[in-house]
CSV table of C-alpha atoms and ligand atoms in Angstrom, one decimal:
chain,number,residue,atom,x,y,z
A,183,MET,CA,0.0,-0.1,-0.1
A,184,ASN,CA,0.9,3.8,-0.5
A,185,LEU,CA,0.2,5.4,3.0
A,186,VAL,CA,-0.3,9.1,1.6
A,187,SER,CA,-1.5,8.5,-1.8
A,188,GLU,CA,-4.3,6.3,-0.4
A,189,ILE,CA,-5.0,8.9,2.1
A,190,LEU,CA,-5.5,11.7,-0.4
A,191,LEU,CA,-7.4,9.7,-3.1
A,192,GLY,CA,-9.3,7.5,-0.7
A,193,ALA,CA,-12.3,10.0,0.1
A,194,GLY,CA,-12.8,11.2,-3.4
A,195,ARG,CA,-13.0,7.7,-4.6
A,196,ARG,CA,-16.3,7.5,-2.9
A,197,ALA,CA,-17.4,10.6,-4.5
A,198,PRO,CA,-15.5,10.9,-7.9
A,199,THR,CA,-18.0,13.5,-9.5
A,200,LYS,CA,-18.0,15.7,-6.5
A,201,VAL,CA,-16.2,19.2,-7.1
A,202,ALA,CA,-12.6,18.9,-5.4
A,203,ILE,CA,-11.6,22.3,-6.5
A,204,VAL,CA,-13.2,25.4,-8.2
A,205,THR,CA,-10.7,28.1,-9.3
A,206,ASN,CA,-11.2,31.8,-9.2
A,207,ASP,CA,-12.1,31.7,-12.8
A,208,ALA,CA,-14.8,28.9,-12.4
A,209,ARG,CA,-12.7,26.3,-13.6
A,210,GLN,CA,-13.7,22.7,-11.9
A,211,LEU,CA,-11.9,19.7,-11.0
A,212,SER,CA,-13.7,16.8,-9.6
A,213,PHE,CA,-12.1,14.1,-7.3
A,214,GLY,CA,-12.4,12.0,-10.2
A,215,ASP,CA,-10.6,14.2,-12.3
A,216,LEU,CA,-7.5,14.4,-9.9
A,217,ASP,CA,-7.5,10.8,-9.5
A,218,ARG,CA,-7.3,10.2,-13.4
A,219,LEU,CA,-4.8,12.8,-13.6
A,220,SER,CA,-2.6,11.7,-11.0
A,221,GLY,CA,-2.7,8.2,-12.6
A,222,GLN,CA,-1.8,9.5,-16.1
A,223,LEU,CA,1.3,11.6,-14.7
A,224,ALA,CA,2.3,8.5,-12.8
A,225,ASN,CA,2.6,6.7,-16.0
A,226,VAL,CA,4.3,9.5,-17.6
A,227,LEU,CA,6.9,10.0,-14.7
A,228,THR,CA,7.8,6.3,-14.8
A,229,GLN,CA,7.9,5.5,-18.6
A,230,ARG,CA,8.7,8.9,-20.3
A,231,TYR,CA,11.0,10.1,-17.4
A,232,GLY,CA,12.4,7.0,-15.9
A,233,ILE,CA,11.5,8.1,-12.5
A,234,VAL,CA,11.7,5.5,-9.8
A,235,SER,CA,11.2,5.1,-6.1
A,236,GLY,CA,13.4,7.2,-4.3
A,237,ASP,CA,14.2,9.7,-7.0
A,238,ARG,CA,13.4,13.4,-6.4
A,239,VAL,CA,11.1,15.4,-8.6
A,240,ALA,CA,11.6,19.2,-7.9
A,241,VAL,CA,9.0,21.5,-8.8
A,242,GLN,CA,8.9,25.3,-9.4
A,243,TRP,CA,5.5,26.2,-10.6
A,244,ASN,CA,2.6,28.5,-10.3
A,245,LYS,CA,-0.2,27.4,-7.8
A,246,VAL,CA,-2.4,25.9,-10.8
A,247,PRO,CA,-5.0,23.0,-9.3
A,248,GLU,CA,-3.2,20.3,-11.5
A,249,LEU,CA,0.0,20.8,-9.4
A,250,LEU,CA,-1.7,18.7,-6.9
A,251,ALA,CA,-2.3,15.8,-9.2
A,252,LEU,CA,1.7,16.2,-10.2
A,253,HIS,CA,2.1,15.9,-6.3
A,254,ILE,CA,0.1,13.0,-5.5
A,255,ALA,CA,1.5,11.2,-9.0
A,256,CYS,CA,5.0,11.8,-7.3
A,257,LEU,CA,3.9,10.1,-4.3
A,258,ARG,CA,2.3,7.3,-6.2
A,259,VAL,CA,5.8,6.3,-8.0
A,260,GLY,CA,7.4,6.5,-4.6
A,261,ALA,CA,9.2,9.6,-5.8
A,262,VAL,CA,10.3,12.6,-3.4
A,263,TYR,CA,8.4,15.7,-4.2
A,264,VAL,CA,10.6,18.9,-3.7
A,265,PRO,CA,8.6,21.8,-4.1
A,266,LEU,CA,10.4,25.1,-4.5
A,267,ASN,CA,9.4,28.8,-3.7
A,268,THR,CA,8.2,30.2,-6.9
A,269,GLY,CA,9.9,33.6,-5.9
A,270,TYR,CA,13.2,31.9,-5.7
A,271,THR,CA,16.0,33.2,-8.3
A,272,ASP,CA,17.8,31.0,-10.7
A,273,HIS,CA,20.8,31.5,-8.2
A,274,GLU,CA,18.9,30.1,-5.2
A,275,VAL,CA,17.4,27.2,-7.2
A,276,LEU,CA,20.7,26.0,-8.4
A,277,ALA,CA,22.3,25.9,-5.0
A,278,LEU,CA,18.9,23.9,-4.0
A,279,LEU,CA,19.4,21.4,-7.3
A,280,ASP,CA,22.9,21.0,-6.4
A,281,ASP,CA,21.6,19.6,-3.0
A,282,ALA,CA,18.3,17.7,-3.8
A,283,ALA,CA,19.9,16.3,-7.1
A,284,PRO,CA,16.6,15.6,-8.6
A,285,SER,CA,15.9,13.4,-11.5
A,286,LEU,CA,13.5,15.8,-13.2
A,287,PHE,CA,13.0,19.6,-12.4
A,288,VAL,CA,9.1,20.9,-13.5
A,289,ARG,CA,9.4,24.5,-14.1
A,290,PRO,CA,8.6,26.8,-17.3
A,291,THR,CA,11.9,28.2,-18.2
A,292,PRO,CA,15.2,26.3,-18.9
A,293,ILE,CA,18.1,26.3,-16.4
A,294,ALA,CA,21.7,25.3,-16.8
A,295,HIS,CA,22.0,22.3,-14.8
A,296,ALA,CA,22.6,18.6,-15.0
A,297,THR,CA,19.2,18.0,-13.9
A,298,ARG,CA,16.4,16.9,-16.7
A,299,ARG,CA,13.6,19.7,-17.0
A,300,ALA,CA,10.1,19.5,-18.2
A,301,ASP,CA,7.4,22.0,-18.8
A,302,PHE,CA,4.3,21.3,-16.6
A,303,ALA,CA,2.3,21.7,-20.0
A,304,GLU,CA,4.5,19.2,-21.7
A,305,LEU,CA,3.7,16.7,-19.0
A,306,GLU,CA,0.1,17.4,-19.1
A,307,ALA,CA,0.0,16.9,-22.9
A,308,ALA,CA,1.9,13.5,-22.5
A,309,ALA,CA,-0.3,12.6,-19.8
A,310,ARG,CA,-3.4,12.7,-21.9
A,311,ASP,CA,-2.6,9.7,-23.9
A,312,ALA,CA,-1.4,7.7,-20.9
A,313,SER,CA,-3.5,5.3,-19.1
A,314,THR,CA,-5.2,6.4,-16.1
A,315,ASP,CA,-4.4,3.1,-14.1
A,316,PHE,CA,-1.6,2.8,-12.2
A,317,ASP,CA,-0.2,0.5,-9.7
A,318,ASP,CA,0.9,2.6,-6.7
A,319,VAL,CA,4.5,1.9,-5.5
A,320,PRO,CA,4.2,0.5,-2.0
A,321,CYS,CA,5.2,3.0,0.6
A,322,ASP,CA,5.4,2.7,4.3
A,323,ALA,CA,5.4,5.0,7.1
A,324,ASP,CA,9.0,5.6,6.9
A,325,THR,CA,9.4,6.0,3.4
A,326,PRO,CA,10.4,9.8,2.2
A,327,ALA,CA,7.8,11.5,0.5
A,328,ALA,CA,9.0,15.0,0.4
A,329,ILE,CA,11.9,17.5,0.9
A,330,LEU,CA,10.8,21.1,1.8
A,331,PHE,CA,13.8,23.4,2.1
A,332,THR,CA,13.6,25.6,5.3
A,333,SER,CA,12.8,29.0,4.8
A,334,GLY,CA,15.6,30.4,6.9
A,335,THR,CA,17.2,33.6,6.3
A,336,THR,CA,20.5,33.0,7.3
A,337,GLY,CA,23.2,30.2,6.1
A,338,ARG,CA,22.6,27.3,3.4
A,339,PRO,CA,18.8,26.2,3.4
A,340,LYS,CA,18.3,23.0,4.8
A,341,GLY,CA,16.2,20.1,3.3
A,342,ALA,CA,13.7,18.6,5.7
A,343,VAL,CA,13.1,15.1,4.7
A,344,LEU,CA,9.3,14.4,5.6
A,345,THR,CA,7.9,10.8,5.3
A,346,HIS,CA,4.7,9.2,4.6
A,347,GLY,CA,4.3,8.4,8.1
A,348,ASN,CA,4.9,12.3,9.1
A,349,LEU,CA,2.2,13.6,6.5
A,350,ALA,CA,-0.2,11.0,7.4
A,351,PHE,CA,-0.1,11.6,11.1
A,352,ASN,CA,-0.4,15.3,10.3
A,353,CYS,CA,-3.4,15.3,8.1
A,354,ARG,CA,-5.4,12.7,10.2
A,355,THR,CA,-4.8,14.5,13.5
A,356,LEU,CA,-5.7,17.9,12.2
A,357,ASN,CA,-9.1,16.5,10.6
A,358,ASP,CA,-9.8,15.2,13.8
A,359,VAL,CA,-9.1,18.3,16.1
A,360,TRP,CA,-10.5,20.6,13.6
A,361,SER,CA,-13.3,18.2,13.0
A,362,PHE,CA,-13.1,18.6,9.3
A,363,THR,CA,-15.5,16.5,7.0
A,364,SER,CA,-16.6,16.1,3.6
A,365,SER,CA,-19.2,18.9,4.0
A,366,ASP,CA,-16.4,21.6,4.5
A,367,VAL,CA,-15.1,24.0,1.6
A,368,LEU,CA,-11.7,25.3,2.4
A,369,LEU,CA,-11.1,28.7,1.0
A,370,HIS,CA,-7.5,28.0,-0.2
A,371,ALA,CA,-5.3,31.1,-0.8
A,372,LEU,CA,-2.0,29.8,0.3
A,373,PRO,CA,1.1,29.0,-1.8
A,374,LEU,CA,1.7,25.2,-2.4
A,375,PHE,CA,5.3,25.2,-1.9
A,376,HIS,CA,5.2,25.1,2.0
A,377,THR,CA,3.9,22.9,4.5
A,378,HIS,CA,0.9,25.3,5.4
A,379,GLY,CA,-0.8,25.5,2.0
A,380,LEU,CA,0.3,21.9,0.9
A,381,PHE,CA,0.5,19.6,3.9
A,382,VAL,CA,-2.1,21.5,6.1
A,383,GLY,CA,-4.7,23.1,3.9
A,384,ALA,CA,-4.9,20.7,0.8
A,385,TYR,CA,-4.4,17.6,2.5
A,386,CYS,CA,-7.0,18.1,5.2
A,387,ALA,CA,-9.5,18.9,2.2
A,388,LEU,CA,-8.5,16.2,0.3
A,389,SER,CA,-8.3,13.6,2.6
A,390,CYS,CA,-11.8,14.0,3.9
A,391,GLY,CA,-13.3,14.8,0.3
A,392,ALA,CA,-14.0,18.5,1.1
A,393,SER,CA,-14.1,20.9,-1.7
A,394,MET,CA,-11.7,23.7,-2.1
A,395,ILE,CA,-11.9,27.2,-3.6
A,396,TRP,CA,-8.8,27.8,-5.1
A,397,MET,CA,-7.0,31.3,-5.5
A,398,GLU,CA,-3.7,31.4,-7.0
A,399,SER,CA,-2.4,34.1,-4.7
A,400,PHE,CA,-4.1,35.9,-2.1
A,401,ASP,CA,-6.1,38.9,-2.7
A,402,ALA,CA,-8.0,40.4,0.2
A,403,ASP,CA,-10.9,41.6,-1.4
A,404,ALA,CA,-11.6,38.4,-3.3
A,405,VAL,CA,-11.0,36.2,-0.4
A,406,ALA,CA,-13.4,38.6,1.7
A,407,ARG,CA,-15.9,38.5,-1.2
A,408,ARG,CA,-15.8,34.6,-1.4
A,409,LEU,CA,-15.8,33.6,2.3
A,410,CYS,CA,-19.3,33.4,2.0
A,411,GLU,CA,-19.1,30.2,0.1
A,412,ALA,CA,-16.4,28.6,2.6
A,413,THR,CA,-16.7,27.0,6.1
A,414,VAL,CA,-13.0,27.2,6.4
A,415,PHE,CA,-10.1,29.8,5.7
A,416,MET,CA,-6.5,29.0,6.6
A,417,GLY,CA,-4.1,32.2,6.8
A,418,VAL,CA,-1.0,33.7,8.0
A,419,PRO,CA,-1.3,36.8,10.2
A,420,THR,CA,-0.8,39.2,7.2
A,421,HIS,CA,-3.8,37.7,5.4
A,422,TYR,CA,-6.0,38.7,8.5
A,423,THR,CA,-4.6,42.3,8.6
A,424,ARG,CA,-5.1,42.8,5.0
A,425,LEU,CA,-8.7,41.3,5.2
A,426,LEU,CA,-9.3,43.6,8.2
A,427,ALA,CA,-8.1,46.5,5.6
A,428,THR,CA,-10.9,45.7,3.2
A,429,THR,CA,-14.4,47.1,3.6
A,430,ALA,CA,-15.9,43.7,2.4
A,431,LEU,CA,-15.1,41.8,5.5
A,432,ASP,CA,-18.1,41.8,7.7
A,433,ARG,CA,-20.4,39.3,9.8
A,434,GLU,CA,-22.8,38.8,7.0
A,435,ARG,CA,-19.9,37.4,4.7
A,436,THR,CA,-18.1,35.3,7.1
A,437,ALA,CA,-21.4,33.8,8.4
A,438,SER,CA,-21.0,30.5,6.8
A,439,VAL,CA,-17.4,30.1,8.2
A,440,ARG,CA,-17.0,27.6,11.1
A,441,LEU,CA,-13.2,27.8,11.2
A,442,PHE,CA,-10.5,30.6,10.8
A,443,THR,CA,-7.0,29.5,11.4
A,444,SER,CA,-3.5,31.4,11.5
A,445,GLY,CA,-0.2,30.0,11.8
A,446,SER,CA,3.4,30.4,10.3
A,447,ALA,CA,4.1,33.7,12.4
A,448,PRO,CA,2.9,35.2,15.4
A,449,MET,CA,-0.6,37.0,15.4
A,450,LEU,CA,-0.9,40.5,17.2
A,451,ARG,CA,-3.4,40.5,19.8
A,452,ALA,CA,-4.8,43.6,18.1
A,453,THR,CA,-5.6,41.4,14.9
A,454,HIS,CA,-7.3,38.8,16.9
A,455,GLU,CA,-9.4,41.5,18.6
A,456,ALA,CA,-10.2,43.5,15.6
A,457,PHE,CA,-11.3,40.3,13.7
A,458,THR,CA,-13.5,39.1,16.4
A,459,GLN,CA,-15.0,42.7,16.8
A,460,ARG,CA,-15.6,42.8,13.0
A,461,THR,CA,-16.9,39.2,12.3
A,462,GLY,CA,-17.7,37.8,15.4
A,463,HIS,CA,-15.3,35.0,15.0
A,464,GLN,CA,-12.1,33.9,17.0
A,465,ILE,CA,-9.2,32.7,15.1
A,466,VAL,CA,-7.6,29.5,16.0
A,467,GLU,CA,-3.7,29.8,16.1
A,468,ARG,CA,-1.8,26.9,15.4
A,469,TYR,CA,2.3,26.3,15.6
A,470,GLY,CA,4.3,24.3,13.3
A,471,MET,CA,7.2,24.2,11.1
A,472,THR,CA,8.7,22.7,8.2
A,473,GLU,CA,10.4,19.9,10.0
A,474,THR,CA,7.5,18.8,12.2
A,475,GLY,CA,4.5,19.9,10.4
A,476,MET,CA,1.8,20.7,12.9
A,477,ILE,CA,2.8,20.6,16.6
A,478,THR,CA,-0.3,22.4,18.5
A,479,SER,CA,-3.4,24.2,17.8
A,480,ASN,CA,-5.7,26.0,19.9
A,481,ARG,CA,-9.0,24.8,20.8
A,482,ILE,CA,-12.0,25.1,18.3
A,483,ASP,CA,-14.6,24.2,21.0
A,484,GLY,CA,-14.6,27.7,22.7
A,485,ALA,CA,-11.6,26.9,25.3
A,486,LEU,CA,-9.3,29.1,23.0
A,487,LYS,CA,-6.9,31.2,24.7
A,488,VAL,CA,-5.9,34.4,22.5
A,489,GLY,CA,-2.1,35.0,22.6
A,490,SER,CA,-1.4,31.1,23.0
A,491,VAL,CA,-0.9,28.3,20.1
A,492,GLY,CA,-2.7,25.8,22.0
A,493,PRO,CA,-2.0,22.7,23.3
A,494,ALA,CA,0.3,20.0,21.9
A,495,LEU,CA,-1.6,18.0,19.2
A,496,PRO,CA,-3.0,14.2,20.2
A,497,GLY,CA,0.2,12.2,19.9
A,498,VAL,CA,2.7,14.9,19.9
A,499,ASP,CA,5.0,15.7,23.0
A,500,VAL,CA,6.0,19.2,23.5
A,501,ARG,CA,8.4,20.3,26.5
A,502,ILE,CA,10.5,23.3,27.3
A,503,ASP,CA,14.2,22.7,27.8
A,504,GLN,CA,14.7,24.6,31.1
A,505,GLY,CA,12.9,26.8,33.3
A,506,LEU,CA,9.6,28.6,32.7
A,507,VAL,CA,10.5,30.2,29.6
A,508,GLY,CA,12.9,28.1,27.4
A,509,GLY,CA,13.6,26.4,24.2
A,510,VAL,CA,10.8,24.5,22.9
A,511,GLU,CA,11.3,20.7,22.0
A,512,VAL,CA,9.2,18.3,20.2
A,513,ARG,CA,8.6,14.6,19.8
A,514,GLY,CA,6.1,12.4,17.8
A,515,PRO,CA,5.1,10.9,14.6
A,516,ASN,CA,5.1,14.4,13.0
A,517,VAL,CA,8.8,15.0,13.1
A,518,PHE,CA,10.8,14.7,10.2
A,519,ALA,CA,13.2,12.1,9.4
A,520,GLY,CA,16.4,14.4,9.2
A,521,TYR,CA,18.1,17.0,7.0
A,522,TRP,CA,18.8,15.9,3.5
A,523,ASN,CA,22.4,15.4,2.8
A,524,ARG,CA,23.4,16.7,6.5
A,525,PRO,CA,23.7,14.0,9.0
A,526,GLU,CA,26.0,16.0,10.8
A,527,LEU,CA,22.9,18.0,11.8
A,528,ARG,CA,21.3,15.3,13.8
A,529,GLU,CA,23.7,16.1,16.7
A,530,SER,CA,23.1,19.8,17.0
A,531,GLU,CA,19.3,19.9,16.1
A,532,PHE,CA,18.2,16.8,18.0
A,533,THR,CA,18.7,16.2,21.9
A,534,THR,CA,20.4,13.2,23.3
A,535,ASP,CA,17.1,11.6,24.1
A,536,GLY,CA,15.9,12.2,20.7
A,537,TRP,CA,13.8,15.4,21.1
A,538,PHE,CA,13.8,17.9,17.9
A,539,LYS,CA,14.9,21.5,19.0
A,540,THR,CA,12.4,23.8,17.2
A,541,GLY,CA,14.7,27.0,18.0
A,542,ASP,CA,11.8,28.7,19.1
A,543,ILE,CA,11.2,30.2,22.6
A,544,GLY,CA,8.2,29.5,24.8
A,545,SER,CA,6.5,28.4,27.9
A,546,LEU,CA,3.6,26.0,28.7
A,547,ASP,CA,0.9,27.0,31.1
A,548,ASP,CA,-0.7,24.8,33.8
A,549,GLU,CA,-3.1,23.4,31.2
A,550,GLY,CA,-0.6,22.8,28.6
A,551,PHE,CA,-1.2,25.9,26.1
A,552,LEU,CA,1.9,26.8,24.9
A,553,GLU,CA,2.8,30.4,24.2
A,554,ILE,CA,5.6,31.4,21.8
A,555,VAL,CA,7.7,34.4,22.7
A,556,GLY,CA,10.4,34.5,20.0
A,557,ARG,CA,13.1,32.7,17.9
A,558,ALA,CA,16.1,31.7,20.1
A,559,LYS,CA,18.1,33.4,17.8
A,560,ASP,CA,16.3,36.6,18.2
A,561,VAL,CA,16.7,36.9,21.6
A,562,VAL,CA,18.3,40.0,22.6
A,563,ILE,CA,21.3,39.9,25.2
A,564,SER,CA,21.9,43.2,26.4
A,565,GLY,CA,24.5,43.6,28.9
A,566,GLY,CA,24.1,40.0,29.9
A,567,LEU,CA,20.4,40.0,30.2
A,568,ASN,CA,18.1,38.3,28.0
A,569,VAL,CA,15.2,40.3,26.5
A,570,TYR,CA,12.3,38.3,24.8
A,571,PRO,CA,11.4,40.4,21.7
A,572,LYS,CA,7.6,39.5,21.9
A,573,GLU,CA,7.4,40.9,25.6
A,574,VAL,CA,8.6,44.1,24.1
A,575,GLU,CA,6.7,44.2,21.0
A,576,LEU,CA,3.5,43.5,22.9
A,577,VAL,CA,3.9,46.6,24.8
A,578,ILE,CA,4.9,48.7,21.9
A,579,ASP,CA,1.9,47.6,19.9
A,580,SER,CA,-0.5,48.4,22.5
A,581,PHE,CA,0.6,52.0,22.2
A,582,PRO,CA,-2.4,53.7,20.4
A,583,ASP,CA,-0.5,55.1,17.4
A,584,VAL,CA,1.6,51.9,16.7
A,585,LEU,CA,0.4,49.5,14.1
A,586,GLU,CA,3.1,46.7,14.6
A,587,SER,CA,6.7,46.4,15.5
A,588,ALA,CA,9.7,44.2,15.5
A,589,VAL,CA,12.4,44.2,18.2
A,590,ILE,CA,15.8,43.1,17.4
A,591,GLY,CA,19.3,43.3,18.8
A,592,LEU,CA,21.7,45.6,17.3
A,593,ASP,CA,25.6,45.2,18.1
A,594,ASP,CA,26.7,47.7,20.7
A,595,ALA,CA,30.6,48.0,22.0
A,596,ASP,CA,29.2,48.6,25.5
A,597,PHE,CA,26.3,46.4,26.0
A,598,GLY,CA,27.1,43.6,23.5
A,599,GLU,CA,23.6,44.1,22.0
A,600,VAL,CA,21.1,47.0,22.5
A,601,VAL,CA,17.3,46.4,21.9
A,602,THR,CA,15.9,48.3,19.2
A,603,ALA,CA,12.4,48.7,18.4
A,604,VAL,CA,11.5,48.9,14.5
A,605,VAL,CA,7.9,50.5,14.5
A,606,VAL,CA,5.2,50.9,11.8
A,607,ALA,CA,2.8,53.8,13.0
A,608,ARG,CA,-1.1,53.6,12.1
A,609,SER,CA,-1.9,55.0,9.0
A,610,GLY,CA,-2.3,59.0,9.4
A,611,ALA,CA,-0.6,59.0,12.7
A,612,ARG,CA,2.7,60.7,13.7
A,613,LEU,CA,4.5,58.8,16.1
A,614,GLU,CA,5.8,60.6,19.1
A,615,VAL,CA,9.2,58.5,20.2
A,616,ALA,CA,9.6,60.4,23.3
A,617,ALA,CA,6.0,59.6,24.2
A,618,LEU,CA,6.4,55.8,23.0
A,619,ARG,CA,9.6,55.5,25.2
A,620,GLU,CA,7.7,56.9,28.4
A,621,PHE,CA,4.9,54.4,27.6
A,622,ALA,CA,7.3,51.3,27.2
A,623,ARG,CA,9.1,52.6,30.6
A,624,ALA,CA,5.9,52.4,32.4
A,625,SER,CA,5.5,48.5,31.6
A,626,LEU,CA,8.9,47.3,31.1
A,627,ALA,CA,12.2,47.0,33.3
A,628,SER,CA,14.8,49.6,32.2
A,629,PHE,CA,17.1,46.9,30.5
A,630,LYS,CA,14.0,45.9,28.1
A,631,VAL,CA,13.0,49.3,27.0
A,632,PRO,CA,14.4,49.8,23.5
A,633,LYS,CA,17.3,52.3,23.4
A,634,HIS,CA,16.4,53.0,19.8
A,635,PHE,CA,13.1,53.4,18.2
A,636,ILE,CA,13.2,53.5,14.5
A,637,CYS,CA,9.9,54.2,12.4
A,638,VAL,CA,9.4,52.4,8.9
A,639,GLU,CA,6.7,52.2,6.3
A,640,GLU,CA,6.6,48.6,6.8
A,641,LEU,CA,8.3,45.4,8.2
A,642,PRO,CA,10.2,43.1,5.5
A,643,ARG,CA,8.2,39.8,5.4
A,644,ASN,CA,8.8,36.5,3.5
A,645,ALA,CA,6.0,34.8,1.4
A,646,MET,CA,4.4,33.2,4.9
A,647,GLY,CA,4.2,36.6,6.3
A,648,LYS,CA,7.3,36.2,8.8
A,649,VAL,CA,9.0,39.2,9.8
A,650,GLN,CA,12.5,38.8,8.5
A,651,LYS,CA,14.4,39.9,11.5
A,652,ALA,CA,17.8,38.8,10.0
A,653,GLU,CA,17.1,41.3,7.1
A,654,LEU,CA,16.1,43.9,9.6
A,655,ARG,CA,19.5,43.4,11.3
A,656,ARG,CA,21.2,43.5,8.2
A,657,ARG,CA,19.5,46.7,7.1
A,658,LEU,CA,20.1,48.6,10.1
A,659,SER,CA,23.3,49.9,11.5
A,660,VAL,CA,23.4,52.1,14.5
A,661,THR,CA,24.4,54.8,12.2
A,662,THR,CA,21.0,55.2,10.6
A,663,LEU,CA,19.1,55.7,13.9
A,664,ILE,CA,16.9,58.5,13.6
A,665,ASP,CA,15.7,59.0,17.3
A,666,GLU,CA,18.7,60.4,18.6
B,1053,LIG,P1,8.5,27.6,8.7
B,1053,LIG,O1,9.5,26.2,8.9
B,1053,LIG,O2,9.0,28.2,7.5
B,1053,LIG,O3,7.2,26.9,8.6
B,1053,LIG,O4,8.7,27.9,10.1
B,1053,LIG,C1,8.5,27.6,11.3
B,1053,LIG,C2,8.4,28.9,12.4
B,1053,LIG,O5,7.4,29.7,12.0
B,1053,LIG,C3,8.3,28.3,13.9
B,1053,LIG,O6,9.7,27.6,14.2
B,1053,LIG,C4,7.9,29.5,14.4
B,1053,LIG,O7,9.0,30.5,14.7
B,1053,LIG,C5,7.1,30.2,13.4
B,1053,LIG,N1,5.7,30.0,13.6
B,1053,LIG,C6,4.8,29.1,13.1
B,1053,LIG,N2,3.5,29.1,13.4
B,1053,LIG,C7,3.7,30.2,14.7
B,1053,LIG,C8,2.8,30.8,15.4
B,1053,LIG,N3,1.1,30.6,15.4
B,1053,LIG,N4,3.0,31.8,16.4
B,1053,LIG,C9,4.3,31.9,16.3
B,1053,LIG,N5,5.1,31.5,15.3
B,1053,LIG,C10,4.9,30.6,14.4
């Protein structure tokens, strides 16, 4: 048996004529269409391109619904799917190809590399004449299914090897805790090259035979207008702030939605509150990462805690490495097999008793709810004292003229690092730095009060809405500070 393809195709096989995906321009694919196309593509992959079990197939393609059929085809032939961010330049892609050494690279334009390249249109054309029947290559829980390169902003990207067991566990558990059923309709506006869009969004829907409204990219107005056709929406915090900036988002348009989830980056309390006030819904934050799939989810049964990412998912263990606030470590069937070509990282990224070190800093409350306070590498150490950015950001963000902020450490000859707040003002507001500093002083110990406040138009974010603190640190040097 092929663990994941059976999960992804099983529910659809019971209702082959049901719409699996409807695109923004009203194109429809049924579950039967997806199943047949995946069979045809599996035949093309093996017969025309000679792909065998364990081969890597890298893909850098726009978010067309047929891409899901290609993904499933790769799993059916036992290949390892390697999705690449569509925003990557050739320079970045070449480094990843060198590392993953795929047998086939599916993308529109040529690239100078030993890897064989195919255009997706070419694959689809060949698939039209291929048989829809394909005997899936057996894959068990330990068989590698995908390599996802982490979106780390420093150093060489690392390829996380995810197994069939990881992916199967992830979607079964999420379906359970989020009560997904075939009656759900997911509005899918996330990219397909990350865990969130592929292994959370698309997997949850496909594996229980739920339909998806498919948006090639996130357009806040379009999403707000189509929410009335959906029961579930999954977004990153930036999606929610952009939805709130539209006039289309209201109670009436969100009345059919039973579940809004957010993850991939921290959500501001102000966003939670504004969203609840505008729509009457609470956003359910979940926490996870490329290497582990989902780790925790807030509760959907009314026991949700704003500011927390919820308790560990059933079957997953979470602990804090030391003290009340410390490194978050995780263990369970969701944890990846290791980094591709980097066996030496096993020692540094896992504890001696086998827990994966997430690199996040957090705390668990007495009910086991996890709060993330930042990335370990983002902790600012000023004069030997640890400052957790989120604690300072929460205070700054509650200042009336502030829209959002990012707290980083900048090198300082005296303190080692100094706490620095990069601040975005609310539209139309003029930020008074002296007043903001006073405000921060009233709530924070003096070593945590930012020494520098830097006003910017917006914070640099990656495709998943994560503030790129390494990029901020690179951009800013003490000489550019404007508040002194
Ligand atoms: P990635 O591997 O690109 O999905 O990034 C994973 C990282 O995103 C985690 O290690 C966290 O730092 C961050 N993250 C994911 N979900 C959340 C969340 N709900 N709140 C805060 N940070 C999050």
